[in-house]
Short mmCIF file of C-alpha atoms and ligand atoms in Angstrom, two decimals:
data_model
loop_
_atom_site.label_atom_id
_atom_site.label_comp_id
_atom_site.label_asym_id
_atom_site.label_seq_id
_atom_site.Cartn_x
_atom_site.Cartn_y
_atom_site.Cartn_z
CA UNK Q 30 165.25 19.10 197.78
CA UNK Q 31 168.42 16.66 198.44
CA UNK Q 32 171.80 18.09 197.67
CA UNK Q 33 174.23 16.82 194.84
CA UNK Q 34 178.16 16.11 195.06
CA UNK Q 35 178.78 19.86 193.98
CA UNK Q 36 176.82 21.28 196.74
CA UNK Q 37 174.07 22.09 194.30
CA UNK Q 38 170.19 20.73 195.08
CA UNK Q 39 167.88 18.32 193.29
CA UNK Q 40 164.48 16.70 193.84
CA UNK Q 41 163.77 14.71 197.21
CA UNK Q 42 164.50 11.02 195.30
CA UNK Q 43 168.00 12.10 195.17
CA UNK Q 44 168.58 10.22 197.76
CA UNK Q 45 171.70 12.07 199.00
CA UNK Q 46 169.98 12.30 202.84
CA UNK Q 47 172.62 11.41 205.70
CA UNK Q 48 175.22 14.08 207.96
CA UNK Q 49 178.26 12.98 209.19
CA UNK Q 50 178.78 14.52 211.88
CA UNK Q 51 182.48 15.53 213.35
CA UNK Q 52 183.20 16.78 216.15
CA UNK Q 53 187.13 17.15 216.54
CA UNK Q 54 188.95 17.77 219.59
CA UNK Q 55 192.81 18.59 220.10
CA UNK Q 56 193.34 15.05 220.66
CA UNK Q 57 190.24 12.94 219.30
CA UNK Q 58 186.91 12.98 217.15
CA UNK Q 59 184.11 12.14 217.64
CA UNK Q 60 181.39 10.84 214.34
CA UNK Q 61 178.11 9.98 214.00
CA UNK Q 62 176.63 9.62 210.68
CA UNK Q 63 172.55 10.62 211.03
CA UNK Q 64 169.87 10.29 208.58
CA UNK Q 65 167.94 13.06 208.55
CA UNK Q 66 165.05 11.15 207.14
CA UNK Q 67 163.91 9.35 210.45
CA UNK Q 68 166.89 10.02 212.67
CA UNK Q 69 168.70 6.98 212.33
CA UNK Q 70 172.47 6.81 212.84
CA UNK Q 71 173.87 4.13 210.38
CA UNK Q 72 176.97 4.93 212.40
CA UNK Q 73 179.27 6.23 215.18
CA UNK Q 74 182.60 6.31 216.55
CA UNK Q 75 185.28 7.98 218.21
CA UNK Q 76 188.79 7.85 217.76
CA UNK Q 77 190.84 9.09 221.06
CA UNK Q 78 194.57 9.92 221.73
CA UNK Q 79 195.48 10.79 218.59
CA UNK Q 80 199.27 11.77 218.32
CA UNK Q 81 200.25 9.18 220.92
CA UNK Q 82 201.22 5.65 220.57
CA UNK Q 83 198.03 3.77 221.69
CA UNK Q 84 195.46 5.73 219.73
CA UNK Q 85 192.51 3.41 218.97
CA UNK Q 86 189.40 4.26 217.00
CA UNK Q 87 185.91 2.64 218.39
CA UNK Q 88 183.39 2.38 215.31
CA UNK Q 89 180.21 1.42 216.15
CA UNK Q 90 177.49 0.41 213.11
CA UNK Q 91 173.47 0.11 213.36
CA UNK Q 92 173.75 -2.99 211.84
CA UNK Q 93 176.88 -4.31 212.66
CA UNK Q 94 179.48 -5.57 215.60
CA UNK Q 95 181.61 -2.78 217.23
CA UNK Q 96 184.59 -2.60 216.03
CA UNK Q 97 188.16 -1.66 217.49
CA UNK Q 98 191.38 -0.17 215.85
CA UNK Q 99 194.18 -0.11 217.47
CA UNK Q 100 197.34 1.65 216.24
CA UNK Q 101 199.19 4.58 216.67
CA UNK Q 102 197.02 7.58 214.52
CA UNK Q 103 200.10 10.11 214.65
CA UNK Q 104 197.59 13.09 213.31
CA UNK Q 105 194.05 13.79 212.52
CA UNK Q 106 194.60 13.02 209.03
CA UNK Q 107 195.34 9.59 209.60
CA UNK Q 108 192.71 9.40 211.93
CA UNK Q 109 190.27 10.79 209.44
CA UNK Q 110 190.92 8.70 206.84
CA UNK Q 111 190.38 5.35 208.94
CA UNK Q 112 186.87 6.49 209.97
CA UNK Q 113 186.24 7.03 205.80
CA UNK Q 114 187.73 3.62 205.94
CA UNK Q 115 185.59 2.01 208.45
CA UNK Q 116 182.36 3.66 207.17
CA UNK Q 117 183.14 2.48 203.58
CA UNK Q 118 183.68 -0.97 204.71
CA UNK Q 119 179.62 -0.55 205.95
CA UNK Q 120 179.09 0.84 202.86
CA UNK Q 121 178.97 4.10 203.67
CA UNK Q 122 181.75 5.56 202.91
CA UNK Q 123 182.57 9.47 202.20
CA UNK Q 124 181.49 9.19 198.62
CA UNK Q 125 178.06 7.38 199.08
CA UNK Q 126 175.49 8.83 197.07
CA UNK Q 127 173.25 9.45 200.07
CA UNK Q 128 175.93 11.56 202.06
CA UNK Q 129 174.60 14.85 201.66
CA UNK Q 130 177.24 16.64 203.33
CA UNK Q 131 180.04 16.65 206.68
CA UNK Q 132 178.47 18.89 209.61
CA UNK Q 133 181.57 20.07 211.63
CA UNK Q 134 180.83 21.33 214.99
CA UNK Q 135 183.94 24.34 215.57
CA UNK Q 136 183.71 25.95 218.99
CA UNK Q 137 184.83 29.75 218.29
CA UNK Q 138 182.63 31.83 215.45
CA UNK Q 139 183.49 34.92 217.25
CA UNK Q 140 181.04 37.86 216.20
CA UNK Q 141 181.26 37.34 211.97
CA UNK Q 142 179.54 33.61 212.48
CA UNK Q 143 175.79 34.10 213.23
CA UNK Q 144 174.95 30.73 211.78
CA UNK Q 145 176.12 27.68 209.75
CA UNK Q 146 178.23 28.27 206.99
CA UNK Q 147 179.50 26.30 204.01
CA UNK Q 148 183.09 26.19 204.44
CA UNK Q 149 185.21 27.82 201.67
CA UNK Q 150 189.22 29.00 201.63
CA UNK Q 151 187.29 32.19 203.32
CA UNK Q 152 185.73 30.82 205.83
CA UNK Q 153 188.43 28.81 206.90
CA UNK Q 154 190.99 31.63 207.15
CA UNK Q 155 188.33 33.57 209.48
CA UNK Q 156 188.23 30.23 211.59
CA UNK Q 157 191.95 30.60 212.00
CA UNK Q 158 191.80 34.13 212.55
CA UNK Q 159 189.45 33.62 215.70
CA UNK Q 160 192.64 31.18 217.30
CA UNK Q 161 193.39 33.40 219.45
CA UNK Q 162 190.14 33.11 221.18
CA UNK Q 163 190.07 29.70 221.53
CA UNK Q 164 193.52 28.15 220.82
CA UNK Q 165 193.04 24.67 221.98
CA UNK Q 166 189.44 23.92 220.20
CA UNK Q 167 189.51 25.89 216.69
CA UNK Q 168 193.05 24.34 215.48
CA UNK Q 169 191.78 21.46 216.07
CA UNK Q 170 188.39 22.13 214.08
CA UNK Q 171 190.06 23.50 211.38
CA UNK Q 172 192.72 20.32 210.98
CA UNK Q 173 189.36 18.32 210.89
CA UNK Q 174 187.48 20.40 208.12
CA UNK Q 175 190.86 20.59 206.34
CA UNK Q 176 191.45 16.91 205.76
CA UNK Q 177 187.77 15.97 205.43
CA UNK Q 178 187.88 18.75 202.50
CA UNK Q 179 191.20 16.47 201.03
CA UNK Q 180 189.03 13.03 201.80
CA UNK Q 181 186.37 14.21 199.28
CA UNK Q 182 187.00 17.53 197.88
CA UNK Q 183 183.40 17.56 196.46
CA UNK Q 184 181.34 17.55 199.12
CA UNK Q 185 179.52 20.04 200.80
CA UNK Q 186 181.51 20.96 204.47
CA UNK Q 187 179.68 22.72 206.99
CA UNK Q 188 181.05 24.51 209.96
CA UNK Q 189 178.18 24.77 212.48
CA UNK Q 190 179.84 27.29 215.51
CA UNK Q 191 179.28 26.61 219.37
CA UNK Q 192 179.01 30.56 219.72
CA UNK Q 193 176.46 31.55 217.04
CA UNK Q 194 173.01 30.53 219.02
CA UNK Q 195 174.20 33.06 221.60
CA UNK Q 196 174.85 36.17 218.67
CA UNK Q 197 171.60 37.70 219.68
CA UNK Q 198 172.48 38.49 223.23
CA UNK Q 199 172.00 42.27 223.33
CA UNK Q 200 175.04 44.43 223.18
CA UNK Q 201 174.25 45.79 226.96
CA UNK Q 202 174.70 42.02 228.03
CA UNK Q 203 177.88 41.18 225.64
CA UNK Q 204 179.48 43.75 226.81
CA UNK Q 205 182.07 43.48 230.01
CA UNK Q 206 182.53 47.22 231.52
CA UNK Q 207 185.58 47.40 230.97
CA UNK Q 208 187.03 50.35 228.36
CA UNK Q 209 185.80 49.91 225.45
CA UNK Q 210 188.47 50.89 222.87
CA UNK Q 211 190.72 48.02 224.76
CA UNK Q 212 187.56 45.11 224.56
CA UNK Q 213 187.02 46.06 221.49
CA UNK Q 214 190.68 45.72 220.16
CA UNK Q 215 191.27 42.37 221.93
CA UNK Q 216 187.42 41.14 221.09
CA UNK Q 217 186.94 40.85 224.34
CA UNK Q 218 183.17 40.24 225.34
CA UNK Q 219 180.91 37.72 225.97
CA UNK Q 220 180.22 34.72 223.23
CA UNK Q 221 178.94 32.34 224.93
CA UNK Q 222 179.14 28.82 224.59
CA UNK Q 223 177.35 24.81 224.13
CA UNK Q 224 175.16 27.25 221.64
CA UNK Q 225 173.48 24.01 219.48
CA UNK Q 226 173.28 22.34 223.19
CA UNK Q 227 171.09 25.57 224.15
CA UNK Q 228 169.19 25.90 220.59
CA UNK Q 229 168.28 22.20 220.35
CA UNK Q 230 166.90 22.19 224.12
CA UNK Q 231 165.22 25.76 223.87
CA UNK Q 232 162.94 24.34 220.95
CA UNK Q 233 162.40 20.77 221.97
CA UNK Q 234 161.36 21.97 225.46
CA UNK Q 235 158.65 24.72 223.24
CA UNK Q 236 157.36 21.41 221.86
CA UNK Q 237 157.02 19.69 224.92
CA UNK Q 238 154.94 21.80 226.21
CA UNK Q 239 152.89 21.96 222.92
CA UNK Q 240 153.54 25.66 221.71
CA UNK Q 241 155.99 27.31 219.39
CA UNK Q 242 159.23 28.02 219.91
CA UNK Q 243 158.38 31.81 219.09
CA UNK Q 244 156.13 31.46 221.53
CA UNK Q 245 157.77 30.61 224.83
CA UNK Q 246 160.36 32.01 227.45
CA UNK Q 247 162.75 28.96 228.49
CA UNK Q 248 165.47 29.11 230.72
CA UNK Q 249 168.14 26.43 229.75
CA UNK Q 250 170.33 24.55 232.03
CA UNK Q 251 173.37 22.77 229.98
CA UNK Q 252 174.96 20.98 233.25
CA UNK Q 253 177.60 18.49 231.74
CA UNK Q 254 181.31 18.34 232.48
CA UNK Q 255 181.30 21.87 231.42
CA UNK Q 256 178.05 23.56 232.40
CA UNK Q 257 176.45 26.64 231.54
CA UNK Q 258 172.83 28.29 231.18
CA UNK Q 259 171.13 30.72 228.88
CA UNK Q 260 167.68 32.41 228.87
CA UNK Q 261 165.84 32.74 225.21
CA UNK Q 262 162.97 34.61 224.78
CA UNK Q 263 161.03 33.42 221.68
CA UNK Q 264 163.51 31.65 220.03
CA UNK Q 265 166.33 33.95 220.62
CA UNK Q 266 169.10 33.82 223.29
CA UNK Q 267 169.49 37.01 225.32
CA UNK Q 268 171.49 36.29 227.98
CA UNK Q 269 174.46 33.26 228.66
CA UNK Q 270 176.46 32.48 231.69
CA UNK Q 271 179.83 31.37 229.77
CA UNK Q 272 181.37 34.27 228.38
CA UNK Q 273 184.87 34.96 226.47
CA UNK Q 274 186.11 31.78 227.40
CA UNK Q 275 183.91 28.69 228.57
CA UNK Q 276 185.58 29.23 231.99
CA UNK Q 277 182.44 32.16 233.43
CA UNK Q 278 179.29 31.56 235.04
CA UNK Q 279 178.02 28.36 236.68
CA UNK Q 280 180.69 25.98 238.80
CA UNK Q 281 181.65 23.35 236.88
CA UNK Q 282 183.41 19.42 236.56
CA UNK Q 283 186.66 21.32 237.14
CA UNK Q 284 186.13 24.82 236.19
CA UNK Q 285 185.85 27.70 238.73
CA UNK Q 286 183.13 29.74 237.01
CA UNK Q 287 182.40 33.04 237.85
CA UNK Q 288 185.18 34.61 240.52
CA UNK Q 289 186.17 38.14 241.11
CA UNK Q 290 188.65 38.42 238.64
CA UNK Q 291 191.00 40.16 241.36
CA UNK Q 292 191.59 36.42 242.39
CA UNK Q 293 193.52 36.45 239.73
CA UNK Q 294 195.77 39.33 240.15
CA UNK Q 295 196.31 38.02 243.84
CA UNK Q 296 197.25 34.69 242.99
CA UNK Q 297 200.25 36.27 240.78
CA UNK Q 298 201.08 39.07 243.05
CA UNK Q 299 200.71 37.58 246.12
CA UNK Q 300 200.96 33.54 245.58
CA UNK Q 301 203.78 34.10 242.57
CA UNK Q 302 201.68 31.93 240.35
CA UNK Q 303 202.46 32.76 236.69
CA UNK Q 304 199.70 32.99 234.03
CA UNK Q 305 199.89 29.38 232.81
CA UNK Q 306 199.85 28.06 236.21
CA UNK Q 307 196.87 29.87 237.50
CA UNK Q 308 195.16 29.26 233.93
CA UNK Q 309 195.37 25.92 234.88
CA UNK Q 310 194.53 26.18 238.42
CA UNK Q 311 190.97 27.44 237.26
CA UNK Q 312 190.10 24.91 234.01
CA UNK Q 313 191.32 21.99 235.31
CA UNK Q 314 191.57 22.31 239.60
CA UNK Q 315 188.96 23.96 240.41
CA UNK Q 316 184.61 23.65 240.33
CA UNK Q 317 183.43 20.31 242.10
CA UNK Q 318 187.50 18.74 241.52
CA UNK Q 319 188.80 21.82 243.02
CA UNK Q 320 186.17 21.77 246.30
CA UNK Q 321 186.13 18.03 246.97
CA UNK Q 322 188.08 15.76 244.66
CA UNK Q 323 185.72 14.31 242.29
CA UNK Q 324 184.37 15.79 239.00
CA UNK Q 325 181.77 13.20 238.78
CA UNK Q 326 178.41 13.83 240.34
CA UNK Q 327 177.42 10.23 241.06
CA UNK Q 328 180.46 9.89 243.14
CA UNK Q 329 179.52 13.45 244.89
CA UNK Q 330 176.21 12.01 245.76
CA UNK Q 331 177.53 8.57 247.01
CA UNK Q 332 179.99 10.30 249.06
CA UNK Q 333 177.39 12.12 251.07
CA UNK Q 334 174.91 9.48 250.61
CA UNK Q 335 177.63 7.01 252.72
CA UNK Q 336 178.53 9.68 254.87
CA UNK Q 337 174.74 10.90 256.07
CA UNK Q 338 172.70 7.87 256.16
CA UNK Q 339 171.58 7.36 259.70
CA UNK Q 340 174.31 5.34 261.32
CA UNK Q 341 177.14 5.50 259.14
CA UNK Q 342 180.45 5.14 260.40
CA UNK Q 343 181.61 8.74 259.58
CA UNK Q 344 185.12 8.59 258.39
CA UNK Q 345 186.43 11.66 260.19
CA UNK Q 346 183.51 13.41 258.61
CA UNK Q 347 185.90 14.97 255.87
CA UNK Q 348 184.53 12.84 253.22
CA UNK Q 349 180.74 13.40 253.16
CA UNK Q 350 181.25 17.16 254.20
CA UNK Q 351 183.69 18.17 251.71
CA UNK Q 352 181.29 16.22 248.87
CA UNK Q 353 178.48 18.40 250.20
CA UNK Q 354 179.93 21.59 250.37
CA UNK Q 355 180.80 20.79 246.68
CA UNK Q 356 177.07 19.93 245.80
CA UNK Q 357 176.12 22.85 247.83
CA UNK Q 358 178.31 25.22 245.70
CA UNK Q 359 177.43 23.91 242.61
CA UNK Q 360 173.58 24.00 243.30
CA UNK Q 361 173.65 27.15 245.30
CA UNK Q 362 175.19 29.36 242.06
CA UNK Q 363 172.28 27.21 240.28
CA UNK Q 364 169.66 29.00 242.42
CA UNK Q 365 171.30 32.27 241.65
CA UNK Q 366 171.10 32.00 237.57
CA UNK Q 367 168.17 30.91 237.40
CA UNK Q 368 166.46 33.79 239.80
CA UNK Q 369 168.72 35.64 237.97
CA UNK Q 370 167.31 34.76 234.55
CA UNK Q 371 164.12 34.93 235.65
CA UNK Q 372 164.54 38.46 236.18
CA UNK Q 373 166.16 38.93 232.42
CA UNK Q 374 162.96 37.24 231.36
CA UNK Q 375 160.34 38.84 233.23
CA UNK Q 376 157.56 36.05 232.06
CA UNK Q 377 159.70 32.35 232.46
CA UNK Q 378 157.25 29.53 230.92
CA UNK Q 379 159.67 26.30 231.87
CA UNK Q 380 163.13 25.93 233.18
CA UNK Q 381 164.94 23.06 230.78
CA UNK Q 382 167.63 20.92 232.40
CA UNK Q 383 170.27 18.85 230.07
CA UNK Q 384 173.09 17.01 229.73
CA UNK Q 385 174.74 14.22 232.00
CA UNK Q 386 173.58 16.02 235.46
CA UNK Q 387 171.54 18.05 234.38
CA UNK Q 388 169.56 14.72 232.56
CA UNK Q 389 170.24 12.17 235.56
CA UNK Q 390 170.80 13.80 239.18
CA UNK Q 391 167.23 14.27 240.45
CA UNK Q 392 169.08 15.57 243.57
CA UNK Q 393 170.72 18.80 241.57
CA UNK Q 394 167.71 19.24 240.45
CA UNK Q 395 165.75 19.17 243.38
CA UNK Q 396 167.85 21.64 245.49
CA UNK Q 397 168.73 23.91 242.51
CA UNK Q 398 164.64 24.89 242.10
CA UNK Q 399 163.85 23.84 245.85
CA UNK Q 400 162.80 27.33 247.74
CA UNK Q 401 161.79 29.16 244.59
CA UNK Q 402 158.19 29.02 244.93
CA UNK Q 403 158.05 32.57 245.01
CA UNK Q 404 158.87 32.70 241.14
CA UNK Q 405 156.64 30.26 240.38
CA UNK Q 406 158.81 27.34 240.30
CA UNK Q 407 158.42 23.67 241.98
CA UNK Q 408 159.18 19.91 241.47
CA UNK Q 409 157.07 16.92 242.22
CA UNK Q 410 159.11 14.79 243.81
CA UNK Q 411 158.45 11.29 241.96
CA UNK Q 412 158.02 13.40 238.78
CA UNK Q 413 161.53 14.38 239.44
CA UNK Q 414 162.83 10.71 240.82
CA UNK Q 415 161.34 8.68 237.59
CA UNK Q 416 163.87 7.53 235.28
CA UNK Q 417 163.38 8.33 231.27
CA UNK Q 418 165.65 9.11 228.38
CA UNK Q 419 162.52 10.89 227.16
CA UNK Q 420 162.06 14.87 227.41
CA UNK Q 421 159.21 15.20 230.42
CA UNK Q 422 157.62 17.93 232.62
CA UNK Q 423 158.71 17.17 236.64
CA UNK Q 424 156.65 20.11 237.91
CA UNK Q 425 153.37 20.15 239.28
CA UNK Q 426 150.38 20.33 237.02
CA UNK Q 427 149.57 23.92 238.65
CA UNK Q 428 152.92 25.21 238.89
CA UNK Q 429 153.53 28.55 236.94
CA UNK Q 430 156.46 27.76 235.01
CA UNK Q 431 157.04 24.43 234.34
CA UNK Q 432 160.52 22.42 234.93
CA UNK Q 433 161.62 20.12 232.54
CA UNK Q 434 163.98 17.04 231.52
CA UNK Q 435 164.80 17.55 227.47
CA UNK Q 436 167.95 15.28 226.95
CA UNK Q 437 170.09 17.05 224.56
CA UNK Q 438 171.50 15.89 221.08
CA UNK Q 439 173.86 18.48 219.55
CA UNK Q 440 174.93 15.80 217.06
CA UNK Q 441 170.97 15.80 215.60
CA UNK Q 442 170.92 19.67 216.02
CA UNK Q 443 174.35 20.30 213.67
CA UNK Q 444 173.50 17.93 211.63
CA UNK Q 445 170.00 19.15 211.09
CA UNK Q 446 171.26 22.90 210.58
CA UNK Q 447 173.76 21.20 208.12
CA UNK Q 448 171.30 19.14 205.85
CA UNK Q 449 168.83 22.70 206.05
CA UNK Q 450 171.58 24.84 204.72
CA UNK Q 451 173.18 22.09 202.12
CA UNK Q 452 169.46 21.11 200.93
CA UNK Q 453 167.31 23.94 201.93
CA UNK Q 454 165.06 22.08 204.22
CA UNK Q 455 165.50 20.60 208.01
CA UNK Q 456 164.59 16.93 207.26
CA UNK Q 457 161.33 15.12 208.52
CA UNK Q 458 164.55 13.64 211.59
CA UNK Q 459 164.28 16.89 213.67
CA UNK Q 460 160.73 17.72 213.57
CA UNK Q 461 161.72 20.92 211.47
CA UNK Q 462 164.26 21.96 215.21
P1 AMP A 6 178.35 15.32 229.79
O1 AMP A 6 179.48 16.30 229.74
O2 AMP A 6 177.04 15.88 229.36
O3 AMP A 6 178.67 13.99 229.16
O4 AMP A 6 178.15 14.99 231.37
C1 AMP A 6 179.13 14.29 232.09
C2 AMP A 6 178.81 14.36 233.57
O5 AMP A 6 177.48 13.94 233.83
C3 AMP A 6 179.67 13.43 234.43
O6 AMP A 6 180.87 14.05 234.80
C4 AMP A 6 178.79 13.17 235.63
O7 AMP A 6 179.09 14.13 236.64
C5 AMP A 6 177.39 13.44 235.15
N1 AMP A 6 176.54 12.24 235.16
C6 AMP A 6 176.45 11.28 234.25
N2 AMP A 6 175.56 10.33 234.61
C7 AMP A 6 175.07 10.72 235.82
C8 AMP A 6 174.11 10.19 236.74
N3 AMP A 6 173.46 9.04 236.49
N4 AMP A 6 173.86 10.89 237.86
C9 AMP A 6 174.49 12.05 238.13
N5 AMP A 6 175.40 12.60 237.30
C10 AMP A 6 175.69 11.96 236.15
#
C-alpha cells in the first residue's frame, strides 16, 4: 500500500514512496529525503543560522553537485520554502507524486505521545502544550511542522517524538522520589531521550546477531555530543539514563550528567549564581568542556596521546592530565551504567555502542567494558581497532554477551515509522526496523 495526497492509501504502483525527513532546531534544519524502497536518499541538506544575517542552506543531491545558498533566511519559513525550492529544482519537490509524506522528528511527546502521530490542529496544540518541558526544541518543531503544513497543505505530516521509544519504562523507574502530588503537577519524571537513536540500534543490533528483536536483551550506548544509554528487554525500553531534561545520566560533550542535585542549591546559596546562570553552567560548561576544555573526543585522545607517549616533552603536564581525567570521567560513569543495566536486565545478550564516539573511539570503548569480565563482557582488541561504517560484533567469539558497533540512522528510523503509519507498511529500506 503507497499513500495518496489526502493521506489516504492505494496499491504499491502508486508510486508515492519517499520521506522527507526534517529535523528542525531553534536555529537550523536539517533534511534528508529517503526512499523507503531501497534506502536511497535522492537528497539532503541543512540550512544553519537561521534568523541571522549569514544564514546559508547546503543542499546536497544523489545525482547532482552540492549546492550553496547564501542569504539571510530571517525565519524557518523562509528557510523552508528554499529547501521545497531546491528539491523541486531536482525534481523533487514537495508535491512530487512519489513523496509519500514529511517525517518530523519533535523532541518532547511528554507521556500522551507513545508513538508517531499524524499531525492535526490537535496534535499540534498538545506539542505546544508540552513547551514547557522542552522550550528550546518543541517551538522550534512546531514552527517546522507549521510551515511545511502551509508548503503543501495536502500532505500527510508526521511528528515522530524523541521521548516515545522510552514510554514503556516502568512507572517504578519514571518516577523521581520526590512527592508525588508536586511531580505529578509539574510532570516531572523521567522521559527520556535520542528514543529513535535507541529503537533503531536496539533492533539492528537483534539482527546482527541473527535473532529477533523480541528475542534479545541489548544494552544501548547513544555516545554523541549528547550521550545517553537505555536497556530494552525484548523490544521494549525499561530503563534510560536521560531523564526530564536531556541534561541526567552519562557525562557528556558539555553536559554535567548526573550530579547531586544539592549542587545546585549550593551554587545559588552559596556561589550567588542565579538559575539561568547555573542552567548554563551545566548544558553548556560542564561534561568533557567543563573537565578539560575540549568537547571533542579526538582532540581528548590526541591530547593524552602527545602528552604520554614515551618521551614527550610534557608541557607542564596540565595538558595530557586534565584530557585524561576527562576521558577517565566520561568512561568511568560508562562502567557504572552499564553494570548498572546489567543488573536491570538480569540476562544482557550484547552491549550496542553508537553515534560519533560511541561509532569511532575504540579507546572509549575499550576502557568503558575493560574489567567487566565478571558480567560476561570483553573486547578483542583488533576486533575493536578495525575501522567499518558497518554494524559488527568486537567481542570474542566465546564471550557471554556480545559488544557491538551498530552505527545509528535516526533519519532511516523516522522516516521508516513515518512511511509505516502514512502507508501501513515499513518499506523493503529498513528491513521491516
Ligand atoms: P554526534 O553527536 O553523534 O554527531 O557525535 C559528535 C561527537 O563524536 C564529536 O563531538 C566527537 O567527540 C565524536 N567523534 C566524531 N568522530 C570521532 C572519531 N573519529 N573519534 C572519536 N570521536 C569522534
Amino acid at each position: 500500500m503507497t499513500p495518496q495526497r489526502d493521506g489516504t492509501t492505494a496499491g504499491r504502483d502508486g508510486g508515492a514512496s519517499r520521506v522527507l525527513v526534517l529535523n528542525s532546531g531553534s536555529s537550523s534544519v536539517k533534511y534528508q529525503l529517503i526512499d523507503m524502497t531501497d534506502g536511497s536518499r535522492p537528497a539532503a541538506g541543512l540550512v544553519e543560522r537561521i534568523g541571522e544575517r549569514t544564514s546559508s542552506l547546503h543542499h546536497t543531491p544523489a545525482d547532482g553537485e552540492p549546492r550553496t545558498v547564501e542569504r539571510p533566511f530571517t525565519d524557518h519559513g523562509e528557510a523552508l520554502t528554499a529547501v521545497a525550492d531546491e528539491l523541486a529544482a531536482d525534481g523533487t519537490g514537495l508535491d512530487s507524486p512519489q513523496l509519500a509524506a514529511i517525517g518530523h522528528r519533535v523532541v518532547h511527546g511528554g507521556r500522551r505521545f507513545t508513538d508517531p502521530t499524524v499531525v492535526d490542529e490537535e496534535v499540534l496544540a498538545e506539542i505546544e502544550r508540552l513547551v514547557p518541558l522542552a522550550p528550546l526544541h518543541n517551538p522550534a518543531n512546531l514552527t517546522g511542522i507549521r510551515t511545511a503544513r502551509a508548503l503543501n497543505p495536502g500532505l500527510p505530516q508526521v511528528a515522530v517524538f524523541d521521548t516515545a521509544f522510552h514510554t514503556t519504562v516502568p512507572e517504578y523507574a519514571a518516577r523521581y522520589a520526590v512527592d508525588v502530588e508536586t511531580a505529578d503537577r509539574h510532570q516531572v519524571r523521567r522521559y527520556g531521550f535520542h528514543g529513535t537513536s535507541h529503537a533503531y540500534v536496539s533492533r539492528r543490533t537483534a539482527r546482527l546477531l541473527g535473532r529477533e528483536p523480541e528475542d534479545v536483551n541489548v544494552i544501548v550506548l547513544h555516545l554523541g555530543n549528547g550521550a545517553s544509554a537505555s536497556a530494552v528487554a525484548g523490544g521494549r525500553c525499561v530503563e534510560t539514563s536521560m531523564g526530564l531534561t536531556p541534561l541526567e545520566g552519562l557525562v557528556m560533550g558539555t553536559r554535567s550528567g548526573d550530579l547531586d542535585p544539592a549542587v545546585i542549591l549550593h551554587l545559588h546559596r552559596v556561589a550567588g549564581m542565579d538559575i539561568d546562570a547555573i542552567d548554563e553552567l551545566l548544558n553548556k560548561r560542564s561534561g568533557l568542556v567543563g573537565l578539560c576544555g575540549d568537547n571533542d573526543m579526538r582532540e581528548i585522545r590526541r591530547r593524552i596521546d602527545a602528552g604520554e607517549a614515551p618521551g614527550a616533552v610534557d608541557r607542564g603536564g596540565e595538558d595530557a592530565a586534565r584530557a585524561r581525567l576527562a576521558f577517565d570521567a566520561y568512561t568511568h560513569r560508562l562502567r557504572k551504567y552499564i553494570g548498572a543495566y546489567c543488573a536491570v536486565l538480569g540476562r544482557v545478550d550484547a552491549v550496542a555502542f553508537t553515534a560519533g564516539v560511541g561509532e569511532n573511539s575504540a579507546e572509549v570503548r575499550a576502557a568503558a567494558i575493560g574489567g567487566l569480565e565478571q558480567l560476561g563482557l570483553e573486547i578483542d582488541p583488533a576486533l575493536n581497532a578495525a575501522r567499518s561504517r558497518e554494524p559488527r560484533v568486537v567481542s570474542p567469539e566465546y564471550a557471554r554477551t556480545a559488544v557491538a558497533v551498530v552505527p545509528t540512522d535516526e533519519e532511516l528510523e523516522i522516516a521508516a515509522q513515518t512511511y509505516r503509519l502514512v502507508a501501513g507498511e515499513p518499506g523493503t529500506a529498513t528491513g521491516g526496523t
